[in-house]
Amino acid sequence: MKATELSEALRDCRAGFVTVAVLSGLVNILYLTSSFFMMQVYDRVLPSRSLPTLAGLLVLALGLYAVQGLLDLIRARILARFGAALDHALSERLFDLVVRAPLKGLLPAERLRPLRDLDALRTFLGGMGPIALFDLPWMPAYLAICFLFHPMIGLAAVFGAVVLVGFTIATDRMTARATRAATEHALARNALADAAGRNAEALAAMGMQDGLGARWTQVSQAYRAEQLAVADVAGGFGAASKAFRPALQSGVLALGAFLVIDNQASAGVIIAASILTARAMAPAELAIANWKAFVQARQAWRHLNELCRRIPAVPAPLSLPVPCRTLVAEAVSVAPPGVARLVVQDLSFRVTAGQGLGIIGPSASGKSTLARALVGIWPCLRGRVQLDGASLDQWTSTTLGRHVGYLPQEVDLFSGTVAQNIARFQPEIQAEAVIEAAQAAGVHEMIVALPKGYETPLGESGAGLSAGQRQRIGLARALFGRPFLVVLDEPNANLDAEGEAALTQAILGVRARGGICIVVAHRPSALAAVDLVLIMAGGQAQAFGPKDTVLKRAIQPIGTPLRHPAAAAQAMASAATAQQGGGR
């Protein structure tokens, strides 16, 4: 299986992991200082009553403790920088996942999950969990030294290690299901909160807050229950391990005392064995204490890997010439991400430079789905969309975006200035291009009338502007950079008469400079500046051609029936849509 970007990022840290492993070995060797110091004090200093020996041992021990502390600090800092390096290596890729995940049909609640997963990995790498994992392999070495002191002490230490390892395995198995369930409930709660925030006005106006609040309470209770289950299990085993460790240490002390009384060991072995046994158990106890973070990091790792495989990075293709001639839809069939049913079926048409196409039809006829396919938002399941003979998948999103302007039905602006929003947040804003786009959209005068003109800051989603103002600024954004293909999905939904006149001029301007403009019509006034019309119904093309001819043909059943009654009924429905306006 091909390695993901996450695996490659960690592979780049191999030298650092080797360094941490070496440092962990040195630190664990130095952990023996206290055991051997106490043994020497009891076996050498006390019997000989030699103060110089005691002073020498103390100076040596303090020096070793200082080196141990320094190495431990270096190890902790290296691990903390692993998390920062991982964040740096994956930040752009994760932003790409966050942007593209909704286009692949992922639930809204999962949109920000990659960022939370990365936070979980970074937090784990910078915490005590990895230190416990690097120290665990040294448990056998400590146990071997315990056997050197006396086989019975070694057996007692092995018994303690088996009990703590059992605690670790039990913690993992008993928290796995609850941790997964808690994650699912957290996603559901986040989705509910996001939906409530986006529809706060509807909730307040129609008294829906209590009803939605009840759902929130239900999901939150389930989330808390699973979280408590995880905390109870992990806390229970953690408490048991904390109680077991001093009990084992006391037991080893008693065992050492017995061995001394029975003349099977020296007095120094009592303290040294007790300290060494406690040290041998420390990595397992630390692992249990950090098991929740370890499980979360493991789940985050699996989810990020799976997401990277489901949404692979798009390689940079060969740069193509700027499109300037045609837009062709060839037997296009499209379904929204995650939906098995085709919404657009086998639709074909051709538009050349300088033409404008109006797409009309009843609600749920596939107009907006087709618009998304034309700009490359949703891929074609069958067929293809071509610009100058090249299918859209031959461009990356960034390169295609330079040649495409898109105005969705629901215009969301971003937190930033008006100029930044129009300029599509390019790093270097060219004032001339911004003003040209605003003038082409007929919104320049409206913008300069704002408190700070083009530098007026906007809140999230364009807070502070009316729906009509947001739509007109969104139109300017679509026209920025003089794109060859401009697709407008119901662009006059929130416009007044002045705004509709500006829209008509904007469409004519695109056509005059040799571009192609596609308009999904909501009201018939949007068709004023187009010369072609596509009538859709049931996801299929019912008619396509010059505007006057198609609309005349559609209205014909009103006075002269068509040859087939079903065709006449469909034509009358299309005509009504053209005259009164349709939905999506």
Coordinates of C-alpha atoms in Angstrom, one line a residue:
M1 CA 0.0 0.0 0.0
K2 CA 1.3 3.4 -0.9
A3 CA 2.5 5.5 2.0
T4 CA 0.4 8.5 2.8
E5 CA 1.8 12.0 3.5
L6 CA 1.4 11.3 7.2
S7 CA 3.6 8.3 7.1
E8 CA 6.2 10.2 5.0
A9 CA 6.2 13.1 7.5
L10 CA 7.0 10.7 10.3
R11 CA 9.5 8.9 8.2
D12 CA 11.3 12.2 7.8
C13 CA 11.7 12.3 11.6
R14 CA 13.5 8.9 11.7
A15 CA 16.8 10.5 12.7
G16 CA 15.1 12.3 15.5
F17 CA 13.4 9.1 16.7
V18 CA 16.7 7.3 16.7
T19 CA 18.2 10.2 18.8
V20 CA 15.3 9.9 21.3
A21 CA 15.8 6.2 21.5
V22 CA 19.5 6.6 22.2
L23 CA 18.8 9.3 24.8
S24 CA 16.1 7.1 26.4
G25 CA 18.7 4.3 26.7
L26 CA 21.2 6.7 28.5
V27 CA 18.5 8.1 30.7
N28 CA 17.3 4.6 31.7
I29 CA 20.9 3.6 32.5
L30 CA 21.2 6.7 34.7
Y31 CA 18.0 5.8 36.4
L32 CA 20.1 3.1 38.1
T33 CA 22.1 5.7 39.9
S34 CA 19.7 5.9 42.9
S35 CA 19.6 2.1 43.4
F36 CA 23.3 1.6 43.3
F37 CA 24.0 4.7 45.4
M38 CA 21.7 3.4 48.2
M39 CA 23.3 0.0 47.9
Q40 CA 26.8 1.4 48.2
V41 CA 25.8 3.6 51.2
Y42 CA 24.3 0.6 53.1
D43 CA 27.0 -1.9 52.1
R44 CA 30.1 0.3 52.1
V45 CA 29.6 3.6 53.9
L46 CA 27.7 2.4 57.0
P47 CA 29.9 -0.6 57.8
S48 CA 33.1 1.4 57.2
R49 CA 31.8 4.7 58.6
S50 CA 33.9 6.5 56.0
L51 CA 32.9 10.1 55.4
P52 CA 35.2 10.5 52.4
T53 CA 33.6 7.5 50.7
L54 CA 30.1 9.0 51.4
A55 CA 31.2 12.4 50.0
G56 CA 32.7 10.8 46.9
L57 CA 29.6 8.7 46.3
L58 CA 27.3 11.8 46.8
V59 CA 29.3 14.0 44.4
L60 CA 29.3 11.2 41.8
A61 CA 25.5 10.6 42.2
L62 CA 24.7 14.3 42.0
G63 CA 26.8 14.6 38.8
L64 CA 24.9 11.6 37.3
Y65 CA 21.6 13.1 38.4
A66 CA 22.5 16.4 36.6
V67 CA 23.4 14.5 33.4
Q68 CA 20.1 12.5 33.6
G69 CA 18.1 15.7 34.0
L70 CA 19.8 17.3 31.1
L71 CA 19.3 14.3 28.8
D72 CA 15.6 14.0 29.9
L73 CA 15.1 17.7 29.1
I74 CA 16.7 17.3 25.6
R75 CA 14.5 14.2 25.0
A76 CA 11.3 16.0 26.0
R77 CA 12.2 19.0 23.8
I78 CA 12.9 16.8 20.8
L79 CA 9.6 15.1 21.2
A80 CA 7.8 18.4 21.5
R81 CA 9.4 19.5 18.2
F82 CA 8.3 16.3 16.5
G83 CA 4.7 17.6 16.9
A84 CA 5.6 21.0 15.6
A85 CA 7.5 19.4 12.6
L86 CA 4.4 17.2 11.9
D87 CA 2.1 20.3 12.0
H88 CA 4.5 22.2 9.6
A89 CA 4.7 19.3 7.2
L90 CA 1.0 18.6 7.0
S91 CA -0.7 21.9 7.6
E92 CA -1.1 22.7 3.9
R93 CA -2.2 19.2 3.1
L94 CA -4.8 19.2 5.9
F95 CA -6.2 22.5 4.7
D96 CA -6.6 20.9 1.3
L97 CA -8.4 18.0 3.0
V98 CA -10.7 20.4 4.9
V99 CA -11.6 22.2 1.7
R100 CA -12.1 19.1 -0.5
A101 CA -13.7 16.8 2.0
P102 CA -17.2 18.3 1.6
L103 CA -16.9 17.9 -2.1
K104 CA -16.3 14.2 -1.6
G105 CA -19.6 13.8 0.4
L106 CA -18.1 13.8 3.9
L107 CA -20.6 14.9 6.6
P108 CA -20.3 18.6 7.7
A109 CA -19.4 17.4 11.2
E110 CA -16.2 15.9 9.8
R111 CA -15.0 19.0 8.0
L112 CA -12.7 20.2 10.8
R113 CA -11.9 16.7 12.1
P114 CA -8.5 16.5 10.3
L115 CA -7.4 19.6 12.2
R116 CA -8.5 18.1 15.5
D117 CA -6.7 14.8 14.6
L118 CA -3.5 16.7 14.0
D119 CA -3.9 18.5 17.3
A120 CA -4.3 15.1 19.0
L121 CA -1.2 13.8 17.4
R122 CA 0.8 16.9 18.2
T123 CA -0.4 16.9 21.8
F124 CA 0.5 13.2 22.2
L125 CA 4.0 13.6 20.7
G126 CA 4.7 16.6 23.0
G127 CA 3.4 14.8 26.1
M128 CA 4.6 12.0 28.4
G129 CA 3.1 9.2 26.3
P130 CA 6.0 8.7 23.8
I131 CA 8.5 8.8 26.8
A132 CA 6.6 5.9 28.3
L133 CA 6.7 4.0 25.0
F134 CA 10.5 4.6 24.7
D135 CA 11.1 3.5 28.3
L136 CA 9.0 0.3 28.1
P137 CA 11.6 -1.7 26.3
W138 CA 14.0 -1.2 29.2
M139 CA 11.7 -3.0 31.6
P140 CA 13.3 -6.4 30.9
A141 CA 16.8 -4.9 31.7
Y142 CA 15.5 -3.7 35.1
L143 CA 14.0 -7.1 35.7
A144 CA 17.2 -8.8 34.8
I145 CA 19.1 -6.7 37.3
C146 CA 16.5 -7.6 39.9
F147 CA 17.3 -11.3 39.2
L148 CA 21.0 -10.5 39.8
F149 CA 20.1 -9.1 43.2
H150 CA 18.2 -12.4 44.0
P151 CA 15.9 -14.7 42.0
M152 CA 13.0 -14.1 44.4
I153 CA 13.3 -10.3 44.0
G154 CA 13.4 -10.9 40.2
L155 CA 10.2 -13.0 40.4
A156 CA 8.5 -10.4 42.5
A157 CA 9.4 -7.7 39.9
V158 CA 8.2 -10.0 37.0
F159 CA 4.9 -10.5 38.9
G160 CA 4.5 -6.7 39.2
A161 CA 5.3 -6.2 35.5
V162 CA 2.7 -8.8 34.4
V163 CA 0.0 -7.2 36.6
L164 CA 0.7 -3.7 35.1
V165 CA 0.8 -5.1 31.6
G166 CA -2.5 -6.7 32.2
F167 CA -3.8 -3.4 33.5
T168 CA -2.6 -1.8 30.2
I169 CA -4.2 -4.4 27.9
A170 CA -7.5 -4.3 29.9
T171 CA -7.5 -0.5 29.7
D172 CA -7.1 -0.7 25.9
R173 CA -9.8 -3.3 25.4
M174 CA -12.4 -1.8 27.8
T175 CA -12.0 1.8 26.5
A176 CA -11.8 1.2 22.7
R177 CA -15.6 0.9 22.1
A178 CA -16.5 3.8 24.4
T179 CA -13.8 6.0 22.8
R180 CA -15.1 5.4 19.3
A181 CA -18.7 6.0 20.4
A182 CA -17.6 9.3 22.2
T183 CA -15.9 10.4 19.0
E184 CA -19.1 9.8 17.0
H185 CA -21.3 11.6 19.5
A186 CA -18.9 14.5 19.5
L187 CA -19.1 14.8 15.7
A188 CA -22.9 14.7 15.9
R189 CA -22.9 17.4 18.6
N190 CA -20.5 19.6 16.6
A191 CA -22.8 19.2 13.5
L192 CA -25.8 20.2 15.5
A193 CA -24.1 23.2 16.9
D194 CA -22.9 24.3 13.5
A195 CA -26.4 23.9 12.0
A196 CA -27.9 25.9 14.9
G197 CA -25.4 28.7 14.5
R198 CA -25.9 29.0 10.8
N199 CA -29.7 29.0 11.2
A200 CA -29.9 31.1 14.4
E201 CA -32.4 33.6 12.8
A202 CA -34.8 30.8 11.8
L203 CA -34.6 29.3 15.3
A204 CA -35.3 32.6 17.0
A205 CA -38.1 33.6 14.6
M206 CA -40.0 30.3 14.7
G207 CA -39.4 29.2 18.2
M208 CA -37.3 26.2 17.3
Q209 CA -34.7 26.6 19.9
D210 CA -36.3 24.5 22.6
G211 CA -36.9 21.6 20.2
L212 CA -33.4 21.7 18.8
G213 CA -32.2 22.2 22.4
A214 CA -33.8 18.9 23.3
R215 CA -31.9 17.1 20.6
W216 CA -28.7 18.9 21.7
T217 CA -29.3 17.6 25.3
Q218 CA -29.9 14.1 24.1
V219 CA -26.7 14.0 22.0
S220 CA -24.7 15.7 24.8
Q221 CA -25.9 13.2 27.3
A222 CA -24.8 10.3 25.1
Y223 CA -21.4 12.0 24.6
R224 CA -21.0 12.6 28.3
A225 CA -22.0 9.0 29.1
E226 CA -19.3 7.6 26.8
Q227 CA -16.7 10.1 28.0
L228 CA -17.5 9.1 31.6
A229 CA -17.2 5.4 30.7
V230 CA -13.7 6.0 29.3
A231 CA -12.7 8.2 32.2
D232 CA -14.0 5.7 34.7
V233 CA -12.2 2.7 33.2
A234 CA -8.9 4.6 32.6
G235 CA -9.1 6.2 36.0
G236 CA -9.9 3.0 37.7
F237 CA -7.0 1.1 36.2
G238 CA -4.8 4.2 36.8
A239 CA -5.7 4.3 40.4
A240 CA -5.2 0.6 40.7
S241 CA -1.7 0.9 39.2
K242 CA -0.8 3.8 41.5
A243 CA -1.9 1.7 44.5
F244 CA -0.3 -1.4 43.3
R245 CA 3.1 0.2 42.7
P246 CA 3.8 1.3 46.3
A247 CA 2.3 -2.0 47.5
L248 CA 4.7 -3.9 45.3
Q249 CA 7.6 -1.7 46.5
S250 CA 6.7 -2.4 50.1
G251 CA 6.5 -6.1 49.3
V252 CA 9.9 -6.0 47.8
L253 CA 11.2 -4.2 50.9
A254 CA 9.8 -6.9 53.1
L255 CA 11.2 -9.6 50.8
G256 CA 14.6 -8.0 50.9
A257 CA 14.4 -7.8 54.7
F258 CA 13.6 -11.5 54.8
L259 CA 16.6 -12.3 52.6
V260 CA 18.9 -10.2 54.8
I261 CA 17.6 -11.9 57.9
D262 CA 18.1 -15.2 56.2
N263 CA 21.6 -14.2 55.2
Q264 CA 20.8 -14.5 51.5
A265 CA 21.5 -10.8 50.7
S266 CA 23.2 -7.7 52.0
A267 CA 21.4 -4.8 53.6
G268 CA 21.9 -2.6 50.6
V269 CA 19.8 -4.9 48.5
I270 CA 16.7 -4.1 50.5
I271 CA 16.6 -0.4 49.4
A272 CA 18.2 -0.9 46.0
A273 CA 15.8 -3.6 45.0
S274 CA 12.8 -1.6 46.2
I275 CA 13.9 1.5 44.1
L276 CA 14.8 -0.6 41.1
T277 CA 11.5 -2.5 41.1
A278 CA 9.6 0.8 41.3
R279 CA 11.7 2.1 38.4
A280 CA 10.9 -1.0 36.4
M281 CA 7.2 -0.5 36.9
A282 CA 7.3 3.3 36.1
P283 CA 7.0 3.0 32.3
A284 CA 4.0 0.8 32.5
E285 CA 2.3 3.0 35.0
L286 CA 3.1 6.1 32.9
A287 CA 1.7 4.3 29.8
I288 CA -1.6 3.5 31.7
A289 CA -1.8 7.1 32.9
N290 CA -1.5 8.4 29.3
W291 CA -3.5 5.6 27.7
K292 CA -6.4 7.9 26.8
A293 CA -4.1 10.2 24.9
F294 CA -2.5 7.2 23.2
V295 CA -5.9 5.8 22.0
Q296 CA -6.9 9.2 20.7
A297 CA -3.6 9.6 18.9
R298 CA -4.0 6.1 17.4
Q299 CA -7.6 6.9 16.2
A300 CA -6.4 10.3 14.8
W301 CA -3.6 8.5 13.0
R302 CA -5.9 6.0 11.4
H303 CA -8.5 8.6 10.4
L304 CA -5.9 10.9 8.8
N305 CA -4.3 8.0 6.9
E306 CA -7.7 6.9 5.7
L307 CA -8.7 10.4 4.7
C308 CA -5.4 10.9 2.8
R309 CA -6.0 7.7 0.9
R310 CA -9.7 8.7 0.1
I311 CA -8.7 12.2 -1.0
P312 CA -5.2 11.9 -2.5
A313 CA -3.2 15.0 -3.3
V314 CA -3.6 16.2 -6.8
P315 CA -0.3 16.2 -8.8
A316 CA 0.5 19.3 -10.7
P317 CA -0.2 18.6 -14.4
L318 CA 1.5 20.1 -17.4
S319 CA 0.4 23.8 -17.7
L320 CA -2.1 24.3 -20.5
P321 CA -2.7 27.4 -22.6
V322 CA -5.3 29.9 -21.3
P323 CA -8.7 28.7 -22.6
C324 CA -10.3 31.1 -25.1
R325 CA -12.5 29.3 -27.5
T326 CA -15.1 26.7 -26.4
L327 CA -16.9 25.1 -23.5
V328 CA -18.2 21.6 -24.3
A329 CA -20.3 19.3 -22.2
E330 CA -20.1 15.8 -23.6
A331 CA -22.7 13.2 -22.4
V332 CA -22.3 14.6 -18.8
S333 CA -23.8 12.6 -16.0
V334 CA -23.4 14.0 -12.4
A335 CA -24.5 12.9 -8.9
P336 CA -23.8 14.9 -5.7
P337 CA -21.0 13.4 -3.6
G338 CA -22.4 10.5 -1.5
V339 CA -25.6 10.2 -3.5
A340 CA -26.1 7.2 -5.7
R341 CA -28.8 8.7 -7.9
L342 CA -27.8 10.7 -11.0
V343 CA -29.2 14.2 -10.9
V344 CA -27.9 15.2 -14.4
Q345 CA -28.0 12.5 -17.1
D346 CA -26.3 12.4 -20.5
L347 CA -26.4 16.1 -21.1
S348 CA -24.4 17.6 -24.1
F349 CA -24.0 21.1 -25.5
R350 CA -21.4 23.4 -26.9
V351 CA -20.8 27.1 -26.2
T352 CA -18.3 29.2 -28.0
A353 CA -16.4 32.4 -27.0
G354 CA -18.6 35.4 -26.8
Q355 CA -21.8 33.5 -26.1
G356 CA -24.1 33.5 -23.1
L357 CA -26.1 30.5 -22.1
G358 CA -29.2 30.6 -19.8
I359 CA -30.1 27.4 -18.0
I360 CA -33.8 27.1 -17.0
G361 CA -36.2 24.5 -15.8
P362 CA -38.4 23.4 -12.9
S363 CA -37.2 22.8 -9.3
A364 CA -34.9 19.8 -8.8
S365 CA -34.2 19.6 -12.5
G366 CA -30.4 19.5 -12.0
K367 CA -29.5 23.1 -12.9
S368 CA -27.3 23.8 -9.9
T369 CA -25.7 20.4 -10.1
L370 CA -24.8 21.0 -13.7
A371 CA -23.4 24.4 -12.8
R372 CA -21.1 22.8 -10.2
A373 CA -19.9 20.3 -12.8
L374 CA -19.2 23.0 -15.3
V375 CA -16.7 24.7 -12.9
G376 CA -15.2 21.4 -11.7
I377 CA -16.7 21.4 -8.2
W378 CA -18.3 18.0 -8.6
P379 CA -16.8 15.4 -11.0
C380 CA -18.7 13.8 -13.8
L381 CA -19.5 10.2 -13.3
R382 CA -19.8 9.8 -17.0
G383 CA -18.8 12.1 -19.9
R384 CA -16.7 15.1 -19.4
V385 CA -16.6 18.9 -19.5
Q386 CA -14.0 20.4 -21.8
L387 CA -12.4 23.9 -22.1
D388 CA -10.8 24.3 -25.5
G389 CA -10.9 20.5 -25.9
A390 CA -9.2 19.7 -22.6
S391 CA -11.2 18.1 -19.8
L392 CA -11.3 19.9 -16.5
D393 CA -9.3 17.2 -14.7
Q394 CA -6.3 18.3 -16.7
W395 CA -6.2 21.4 -14.5
T396 CA -5.6 21.7 -10.8
S397 CA -8.1 23.6 -8.8
T398 CA -5.7 26.5 -8.5
T399 CA -4.9 26.8 -12.2
L400 CA -8.5 26.2 -13.3
G401 CA -9.7 28.8 -10.9
R402 CA -7.7 31.5 -12.7
H403 CA -9.9 30.9 -15.7
V404 CA -13.2 30.4 -14.0
G405 CA -15.6 32.8 -12.2
Y406 CA -18.4 31.2 -10.1
L407 CA -21.2 32.8 -8.2
P408 CA -23.1 30.2 -6.1
Q409 CA -26.7 30.5 -5.0
E410 CA -25.7 31.2 -1.4
V411 CA -22.9 33.8 -1.4
D412 CA -20.6 33.5 1.6
L413 CA -17.8 36.1 2.0
F414 CA -14.8 35.6 4.2
S415 CA -13.5 37.5 7.2
G416 CA -11.3 40.2 5.6
T417 CA -11.6 43.4 3.7
V418 CA -13.9 43.9 0.7
A419 CA -10.8 44.2 -1.6
Q420 CA -9.4 40.9 -0.2
N421 CA -12.7 39.1 -0.9
I422 CA -12.9 40.4 -4.5
A423 CA -9.3 39.6 -5.1
R424 CA -9.9 36.0 -3.9
F425 CA -7.4 36.6 -1.1
Q426 CA -4.4 36.6 -3.4
P427 CA -1.2 37.4 -1.4
E428 CA -0.5 40.5 -3.5
I429 CA -3.6 42.5 -4.3
Q430 CA -3.5 44.5 -7.6
A431 CA -5.8 47.5 -7.0
E432 CA -6.5 48.0 -10.7
A433 CA -7.8 44.4 -11.1
V434 CA -10.0 44.7 -8.0
I435 CA -11.5 48.0 -9.2
E436 CA -12.0 46.7 -12.7
A437 CA -13.9 43.7 -11.4
A438 CA -16.0 45.9 -9.1
Q439 CA -16.8 48.2 -12.0
A440 CA -17.7 45.3 -14.3
A441 CA -20.1 44.1 -11.6
G442 CA -21.5 47.6 -11.2
V443 CA -20.7 47.6 -7.6
H444 CA -17.9 50.2 -7.4
E445 CA -20.1 53.0 -6.3
M446 CA -21.7 50.9 -3.6
I447 CA -18.2 49.9 -2.3
V448 CA -16.8 53.4 -2.1
A449 CA -19.8 54.5 -0.2
L450 CA -18.9 52.0 2.6
P451 CA -17.2 53.5 5.7
K452 CA -13.7 52.5 4.6
G453 CA -14.4 51.8 0.9
Y454 CA -12.5 48.8 -0.4
E455 CA -10.7 48.5 3.0
T456 CA -14.0 48.0 4.9
P457 CA -13.6 44.9 7.1
L458 CA -16.2 42.2 6.7
G459 CA -17.3 39.8 9.4
E460 CA -17.6 36.0 8.9
S461 CA -19.9 35.2 6.0
G462 CA -20.0 38.9 5.1
A463 CA -21.7 40.0 8.3
G464 CA -22.7 43.6 8.1
L465 CA -23.8 43.5 4.5
S466 CA -27.3 42.9 3.1
A467 CA -27.9 39.8 1.0
G468 CA -28.0 41.9 -2.1
Q469 CA -24.7 43.6 -1.3
R470 CA -23.1 40.2 -0.6
Q471 CA -24.4 38.9 -3.9
R472 CA -23.0 41.9 -5.9
I473 CA -19.6 41.6 -4.2
G474 CA -19.7 37.9 -5.0
L475 CA -20.3 38.8 -8.6
A476 CA -17.3 41.1 -8.6
R477 CA -15.3 38.2 -7.1
A478 CA -16.5 36.0 -9.9
L479 CA -15.4 38.5 -12.5
F480 CA -12.0 39.2 -10.9
G481 CA -9.1 38.5 -13.3
R482 CA -11.3 38.5 -16.4
P483 CA -11.9 34.7 -16.4
F484 CA -12.9 33.0 -19.6
L485 CA -15.8 31.0 -18.1
V486 CA -18.2 32.7 -15.7
V487 CA -21.0 30.6 -14.2
L488 CA -23.7 32.4 -12.2
D489 CA -26.2 30.3 -10.3
E490 CA -29.4 32.4 -9.8
P491 CA -27.4 35.6 -9.6
N492 CA -30.4 37.9 -9.3
A493 CA -32.1 36.2 -6.4
N494 CA -31.5 39.1 -4.0
L495 CA -31.0 42.0 -6.4
D496 CA -33.2 45.0 -6.9
A497 CA -33.8 46.7 -10.3
E498 CA -30.5 48.5 -10.2
G499 CA -28.7 45.3 -9.3
E500 CA -30.4 43.4 -12.2
A501 CA -29.4 46.1 -14.6
A502 CA -25.8 45.9 -13.4
L503 CA -26.0 42.1 -13.7
T504 CA -27.1 42.4 -17.3
Q505 CA -24.3 44.7 -18.2
A506 CA -21.8 42.4 -16.4
I507 CA -23.0 39.4 -18.6
L508 CA -22.7 41.5 -21.7
G509 CA -19.3 42.6 -20.6
V510 CA -18.1 39.0 -20.3
R511 CA -19.4 38.2 -23.7
A512 CA -17.9 41.4 -25.3
R513 CA -14.4 40.5 -24.2
G514 CA -14.7 37.0 -25.6
G515 CA -15.6 35.1 -22.5
I516 CA -18.4 32.6 -21.9
C517 CA -21.2 33.3 -19.4
I518 CA -23.5 30.6 -18.1
V519 CA -26.5 31.8 -16.1
V520 CA -28.9 29.6 -14.1
A521 CA -32.0 31.6 -14.3
H522 CA -34.2 32.2 -11.3
R523 CA -36.1 35.1 -12.8
P524 CA -36.6 35.7 -16.5
S525 CA -34.7 39.1 -16.3
A526 CA -31.5 37.1 -16.0
L527 CA -31.9 35.8 -19.5
A528 CA -31.8 39.3 -21.1
A529 CA -28.1 39.2 -21.9
V530 CA -27.8 35.6 -23.1
D531 CA -28.2 34.3 -26.6
L532 CA -28.6 30.6 -25.9
V533 CA -31.0 28.7 -23.7
L534 CA -30.9 25.2 -22.2
I535 CA -34.2 23.9 -20.8
M536 CA -33.8 21.1 -18.3
A537 CA -36.3 18.7 -16.6
G538 CA -35.6 15.5 -14.7
G539 CA -31.9 16.0 -15.1
Q540 CA -32.0 15.9 -18.9
A541 CA -31.9 18.5 -21.6
Q542 CA -35.3 19.2 -23.1
A543 CA -34.2 21.8 -25.5
F544 CA -31.0 23.7 -26.4
G545 CA -30.4 26.4 -29.0
P546 CA -30.8 30.1 -29.7
K547 CA -32.9 31.8 -27.0
D548 CA -35.7 33.1 -29.2
T549 CA -36.1 29.8 -31.0
V550 CA -36.1 27.6 -27.9
L551 CA -38.5 29.8 -25.9
K552 CA -40.8 30.1 -28.9
R553 CA -40.8 26.3 -29.3
A554 CA -41.4 25.9 -25.6
I555 CA -44.5 28.2 -25.7
Q556 CA -45.8 26.6 -28.9
P557 CA -48.1 24.1 -27.1
I558 CA -50.1 26.9 -25.6
G559 CA -51.5 27.7 -29.1
T560 CA -50.5 24.7 -31.2
P561 CA -50.1 21.3 -29.6
L562 CA -47.0 19.4 -30.2
R563 CA -47.1 16.0 -31.8
H564 CA -46.7 14.1 -28.5
P565 CA -48.9 15.1 -25.5
A566 CA -46.1 14.3 -23.0
A567 CA -43.8 16.6 -24.9
A568 CA -46.4 19.3 -24.9
A569 CA -46.9 19.1 -21.1
Q570 CA -43.1 19.3 -20.6
A571 CA -42.8 22.2 -22.9
M572 CA -45.6 24.1 -21.1
A573 CA -43.9 23.4 -17.7
S574 CA -40.6 24.7 -19.1
A575 CA -42.3 27.8 -20.5
A576 CA -43.9 28.5 -17.2
T577 CA -40.5 28.2 -15.6
A578 CA -38.9 30.6 -18.1
Q579 CA -41.6 33.2 -17.5
Q580 CA -42.1 32.9 -13.7
G581 CA -38.7 31.6 -12.6
G582 CA -37.8 28.2 -11.2
G583 CA -35.8 26.7 -8.3
R584 CA -32.6 24.8 -8.4

